Every structure is written in structure tokens, then in C-alpha cells.
Short mmCIF file of C-alpha atoms in Angstrom, two decimals:
data_model
loop_
_atom_site.label_atom_id
_atom_site.label_comp_id
_atom_site.label_asym_id
_atom_site.label_seq_id
_atom_site.Cartn_x
_atom_site.Cartn_y
_atom_site.Cartn_z
CA ARG A 1 -41.00 -12.69 6.93
CA GLU A 2 -38.07 -12.54 4.58
CA LEU A 3 -34.90 -11.28 6.24
CA VAL A 4 -32.02 -9.50 4.60
CA GLU A 5 -28.47 -9.11 5.97
CA LEU A 6 -27.27 -5.50 6.17
CA LYS A 7 -24.04 -3.78 7.12
CA VAL A 8 -24.90 -0.63 9.04
CA ILE A 9 -21.95 1.78 9.19
CA TRP A 10 -21.94 4.73 11.60
CA ASN A 11 -19.02 6.72 12.94
CA LYS A 12 -16.41 4.10 11.93
CA ASN A 13 -18.51 1.47 13.69
CA LYS A 14 -19.94 -1.47 11.68
CA TYR A 15 -23.00 -3.44 12.73
CA ASP A 16 -24.19 -6.66 11.08
CA VAL A 17 -27.98 -6.61 11.12
CA LYS A 18 -30.65 -9.03 9.96
CA PHE A 19 -33.78 -7.12 9.12
CA CYS A 20 -37.17 -7.81 7.58
CA LEU A 21 -37.43 -6.79 3.92
CA ASP A 22 -41.02 -5.65 4.40
CA SER A 23 -40.12 -3.25 7.24
CA THR A 24 -40.07 0.48 6.49
CA GLY A 25 -37.21 2.95 6.58
CA ALA A 26 -38.72 4.42 9.77
CA GLU A 27 -38.58 0.98 11.44
CA LEU A 28 -34.95 0.58 10.34
CA LYS A 29 -34.21 3.91 12.02
CA GLN A 30 -35.67 2.54 15.27
CA LYS A 31 -33.36 -0.49 14.95
CA ILE A 32 -30.37 1.82 14.36
CA HIS A 33 -31.39 3.77 17.46
CA SER A 34 -31.25 0.59 19.55
CA LEU A 35 -27.75 -0.18 18.18
CA THR A 36 -26.18 3.28 18.33
CA GLY A 37 -28.20 5.41 20.76
CA LEU A 38 -28.72 7.84 17.89
CA PRO A 39 -32.33 9.22 18.00
CA PRO A 40 -34.21 8.64 14.70
CA ALA A 41 -34.76 12.38 14.29
CA MET A 42 -30.98 12.91 14.29
CA GLN A 43 -30.21 10.13 11.80
CA LYS A 44 -29.48 10.60 8.12
CA VAL A 45 -29.70 7.08 6.66
CA MET A 46 -28.22 6.57 3.18
CA PHE A 47 -28.85 3.78 0.69
CA LYS A 48 -28.48 4.94 -2.92
CA GLY A 49 -29.41 8.39 -1.62
CA LEU A 50 -31.48 9.29 1.42
CA LEU A 51 -33.51 6.35 2.72
CA PRO A 52 -37.28 7.12 2.47
CA GLU A 53 -38.95 6.47 5.84
CA GLU A 54 -42.34 5.45 4.45
CA LYS A 55 -41.11 2.83 1.94
CA THR A 56 -40.15 -0.76 2.73
CA LEU A 57 -36.64 -2.10 2.15
CA ARG A 58 -38.12 -4.37 -0.55
CA GLU A 59 -39.56 -1.36 -2.38
CA ILE A 60 -36.23 0.40 -2.49
CA LYS A 61 -34.55 -2.84 -3.60
CA VAL A 62 -32.28 -3.48 -0.62
CA THR A 63 -30.41 -6.77 -1.18
CA ASN A 64 -28.36 -9.12 0.97
CA GLY A 65 -25.06 -7.61 2.11
CA ALA A 66 -26.20 -4.04 1.34
CA LYS A 67 -24.29 -1.25 3.08
CA ILE A 68 -26.41 1.26 4.97
CA MET A 69 -24.55 4.46 5.84
CA VAL A 70 -25.71 6.43 8.87
CA VAL A 71 -24.74 10.05 9.55
CA GLY A 72 -25.62 11.86 12.76
CA SER A 73 -24.55 12.75 16.28
CA THR A 74 -25.99 11.66 19.60
CA ILE A 75 -27.37 14.35 21.90
CA ASN A 76 -24.29 13.97 24.13
CA ASP A 77 -22.01 14.55 21.12
CA VAL A 78 -23.95 17.67 20.19
CA LEU A 79 -23.75 19.00 23.75
CA ALA A 80 -20.03 18.25 23.91
CA VAL A 81 -19.48 20.26 20.72
CA ASN A 82 -21.76 23.15 21.68
CA THR A 83 -20.55 23.69 25.23
CA PRO A 84 -17.03 24.89 24.35
CA LYS A 85 -18.57 27.05 21.62
CA GLU A 86 -20.92 28.70 24.11
CA ALA A 87 -18.05 29.16 26.56
CA ALA A 88 -16.04 30.81 23.79
CA GLN A 89 -18.93 33.15 23.01
CA GLN A 90 -19.18 34.08 26.67
CA GLU A 91 -15.44 34.83 26.71
CA VAL A 92 -15.86 37.10 23.69
CA LYS A 93 -18.68 38.92 25.49
CA ALA A 94 -16.52 39.28 28.60
CA GLU A 95 -13.73 40.72 26.45
CA GLU A 96 -16.16 43.21 24.90
CA ASN A 97 -17.26 44.26 28.36
CA LYS A 98 -13.65 44.88 29.28
CA LYS A 99 -13.45 47.59 26.63
CA GLU A 100 -10.90 50.29 27.24
CA PRO A 101 -11.98 52.80 29.89
CA LEU A 102 -14.03 55.70 28.56
CA CYS A 103 -11.34 58.18 29.49
CA ARG A 104 -8.89 56.51 27.08
CA GLN A 105 -11.24 56.79 24.12
CA LYS A 106 -10.22 59.34 21.53
CA GLN A 107 -13.32 61.54 21.74
CA HIS A 108 -12.80 61.98 25.51
CA ARG A 109 -9.01 62.29 25.40
CA LYS A 110 -9.39 65.48 23.35
CA VAL A 111 -11.05 67.15 26.33
CA LEU A 112 -9.17 65.44 29.16
CA ASP A 113 -5.76 66.21 27.66
CA LYS A 114 -6.49 69.91 28.28
CA GLY A 115 -6.08 69.09 31.97
CA LYS A 116 -8.23 70.29 34.85
CA PRO A 117 -10.12 73.55 34.39
CA ASP A 118 -8.55 76.44 36.41
CA ASP A 119 -11.75 76.94 38.38
CA VAL A 120 -12.49 73.24 38.99
CA MET A 121 -14.40 72.63 42.24
CA PRO A 122 -12.41 70.89 45.00
CA SER A 123 -13.02 67.15 45.32
CA VAL A 124 -13.26 65.03 48.45
CA LYS A 125 -12.32 61.40 47.85
CA GLY A 126 -14.11 58.58 49.65
CA VAL A 127 -17.00 60.78 50.77
CA GLN A 128 -20.55 61.13 49.43
CA GLU A 129 -22.10 64.54 49.85
CA ARG A 130 -25.52 65.92 49.03
CA LEU A 131 -25.73 68.44 46.22
CA PRO A 132 -24.49 71.91 47.12
CA THR A 133 -26.97 74.80 47.06
CA VAL A 134 -24.83 76.56 44.44
CA PRO A 135 -24.48 75.32 40.83
CA LEU A 136 -21.70 72.79 40.10
CA SER A 137 -19.23 74.70 37.94
CA GLY A 138 -15.65 74.53 36.68
CA MET A 139 -16.32 71.58 34.34
CA TYR A 140 -15.91 71.01 30.59
CA ASN A 141 -18.39 69.68 28.04
CA LYS A 142 -17.58 67.55 24.98
CA SER A 143 -16.42 70.51 22.91
CA GLY A 144 -14.09 71.66 25.69
CA GLY A 145 -16.30 74.60 26.65
CA LYS A 146 -17.05 75.50 30.26
CA VAL A 147 -20.26 74.07 31.65
CA ARG A 148 -22.18 74.33 34.92
CA LEU A 149 -25.00 72.21 36.29
CA THR A 150 -27.85 73.75 38.30
CA PHE A 151 -30.34 71.42 39.97
CA LYS A 152 -33.74 73.18 40.18
CA LEU A 153 -35.45 70.69 42.46
CA GLU A 154 -38.61 72.75 42.94
CA GLN A 155 -39.11 72.75 39.14
CA ASP A 156 -37.82 69.17 38.71
CA GLN A 157 -35.31 70.45 36.15
CA LEU A 158 -31.60 70.20 35.43
CA TRP A 159 -30.16 73.35 33.89
CA ILE A 160 -27.05 72.79 31.78
CA GLY A 161 -25.41 76.17 31.30
CA THR A 162 -22.65 77.19 28.90
CA LYS A 163 -21.36 80.64 27.90
CA GLU A 164 -23.78 80.61 24.96
CA ARG A 165 -26.99 79.32 26.51
CA THR A 166 -28.76 77.40 29.26
CA GLU A 167 -30.67 74.19 28.46
CA LYS A 168 -33.54 73.58 30.90
CA LEU A 169 -34.17 69.83 30.95
CA PRO A 170 -37.03 68.14 32.85
CA MET A 171 -35.47 65.47 35.09
CA GLY A 172 -37.93 62.93 33.67
CA SER A 173 -36.57 63.42 30.15
CA ILE A 174 -33.11 62.17 31.18
CA LYS A 175 -33.11 58.42 30.55
CA ASN A 176 -29.87 57.51 32.30
CA VAL A 177 -26.73 58.89 33.93
CA VAL A 178 -23.38 57.16 33.47
CA SER A 179 -20.08 58.05 35.08
CA GLU A 180 -16.53 56.79 35.34
CA PRO A 181 -13.51 57.98 37.34
CA ILE A 182 -10.88 59.80 35.28
CA GLU A 183 -7.70 57.71 35.15
CA GLY A 184 -4.93 59.29 37.19
CA HIS A 185 -7.45 61.72 38.76
CA GLU A 186 -9.84 59.27 40.42
CA ASP A 187 -11.23 62.02 42.67
CA TYR A 188 -12.98 63.41 39.56
CA HIS A 189 -15.43 61.71 37.20
CA MET A 190 -16.57 62.12 33.65
CA MET A 191 -20.34 61.88 33.46
CA ALA A 192 -22.98 61.66 30.75
CA PHE A 193 -26.70 62.48 30.77
CA GLN A 194 -28.63 60.37 28.25
CA LEU A 195 -31.13 62.68 26.54
CA GLY A 196 -32.39 60.31 23.80
CA PRO A 197 -32.59 56.61 22.92
CA THR A 198 -28.97 56.06 21.80
CA GLU A 199 -25.43 56.77 22.97
CA ALA A 200 -25.24 59.60 20.42
CA SER A 201 -27.60 61.54 22.70
CA TYR A 202 -25.19 61.54 25.69
CA TYR A 203 -24.31 64.99 27.01
CA TRP A 204 -20.80 64.61 28.47
CA VAL A 205 -19.46 66.60 31.41
CA TYR A 206 -15.85 66.28 32.59
CA TRP A 207 -14.20 66.91 35.99
CA VAL A 208 -17.24 66.26 38.21
CA PRO A 209 -16.04 66.09 41.85
CA THR A 210 -16.43 62.50 43.02
CA GLN A 211 -18.33 63.37 46.23
CA TYR A 212 -21.34 64.60 44.21
CA VAL A 213 -21.59 61.73 41.68
CA ASP A 214 -24.09 59.58 43.60
CA ALA A 215 -26.22 62.58 44.60
CA ILE A 216 -26.41 63.72 40.95
CA LYS A 217 -27.50 60.24 39.79
CA ASP A 218 -30.08 59.91 42.55
CA THR A 219 -31.46 63.40 41.99
CA VAL A 220 -31.76 63.08 38.22
CA LEU A 221 -33.11 59.51 38.23
CA GLY A 222 -35.64 60.19 40.97
CA LYS A 223 -34.13 59.23 44.34
CA TRP A 224 -33.73 62.64 45.87
CA GLN A 225 -31.12 62.98 48.58
CA TYR A 226 -31.57 66.54 49.74
CA PHE A 227 -32.52 67.06 53.36
#
């Protein structure tokens, strides 16, 4: 077995190695693993280009004193690099989730800046009430027009009425209900009924008295609260 002396260089570390000329590149990678802790799959071994794993050192004409360059990171190094990156991504997500409140967004400000409707229903803060037997009225929709909500429980429908027309929606067609207190008027909410697959399908209603918010959500989404 003819041995050859090599200088293996990895990460500013130098290793003097005696290795058999008739061993393959793959076997040299195993030797490098034992020296550096670097798994063979994560090694890029260079000698006049990328070292072929299947050929012997003799075949690729490695001579005494040859320099073998190794590039690669141990699993611990990779984890150390990735962890802060993942933490940073999570921070970005958290920031996105802390988006400005809905009521500060331009499309909603247009309506909210009109102030409360004259005939807004009284609100009771800190109390949850079941839906009244009369329609909820005195609210605005996205275009600033008056809107009223009538809950037809016996027909399983929500009627959204404006001056122009009344939309009769099956409760089951409403995919979600979102709401948020109006800044500075936390006893009223802005609320949206999701009528299609995207946010563009939200039907917005403003100045919903806070005491009815939970009952509206439960009624529309299937947990009826009337007794």
C-alpha cells in the first residue's frame, strides 16, 4: 500500500494526512469526516477541481505534499446560521400581524370620519346580549349608506337592507364574520360578513353596538343564542 502525504485544509485548519494512493475519493471523504466532523455529504473536496468520489487518488494523479481543499459546514454550523434567520422570519411575521388596526385603514376611515349615524342604536359596554327581535339599524355600509341587519332565524337567512334593496343571504353562504372595536368608540364595532373566497367579498358594516357582536357571530356561523 503506497502512502502519500497530503495537506487537508478546511476552515483555516490544516491537517497533515498520510493516505493510501489506491483509496478512492469517497474513502478520503470518510477520513476527512473523522478529522473535522464534517459529514461526507456536506463536503466539497477540491483537488484540481472537484474530487471524483469513485476514482482513486492515483488515478487523479495526487502526489506527495498535495493540498486538498475542503469546503463545507458541520450540521451544528448550519443550525447556528439558520436559527437566527428563522427567528428573524418569525419577527417579520409578528410585525405583519401587528398591522395597523382596520379602523385606521384608508378605505374604512372614509366612512368612520363621517362620525356616528344620527339614529345609531345605543350600545352597552361590557355586556353580551342576545339579538333583539327588531332589525339592527342605524349603521353604515362601505359606501356610507344606511344599512340594517335583519336575522330571519326561521328561514336561516340574514337580510342586509339598504335604501335601494334588501339582500337575502342564506346563513350557510356566509363564510366568516370578522369584527374590531372602533378606536375611540370601543362600545361600537366595525364588522364584515365574508360572502366569497377572498377579502374582496367582505360586506362591511360600521357602528355595530358591542353588546350584539358575539350574538351576531354565533347566529351567522351556526351557534344560535336565542332563547
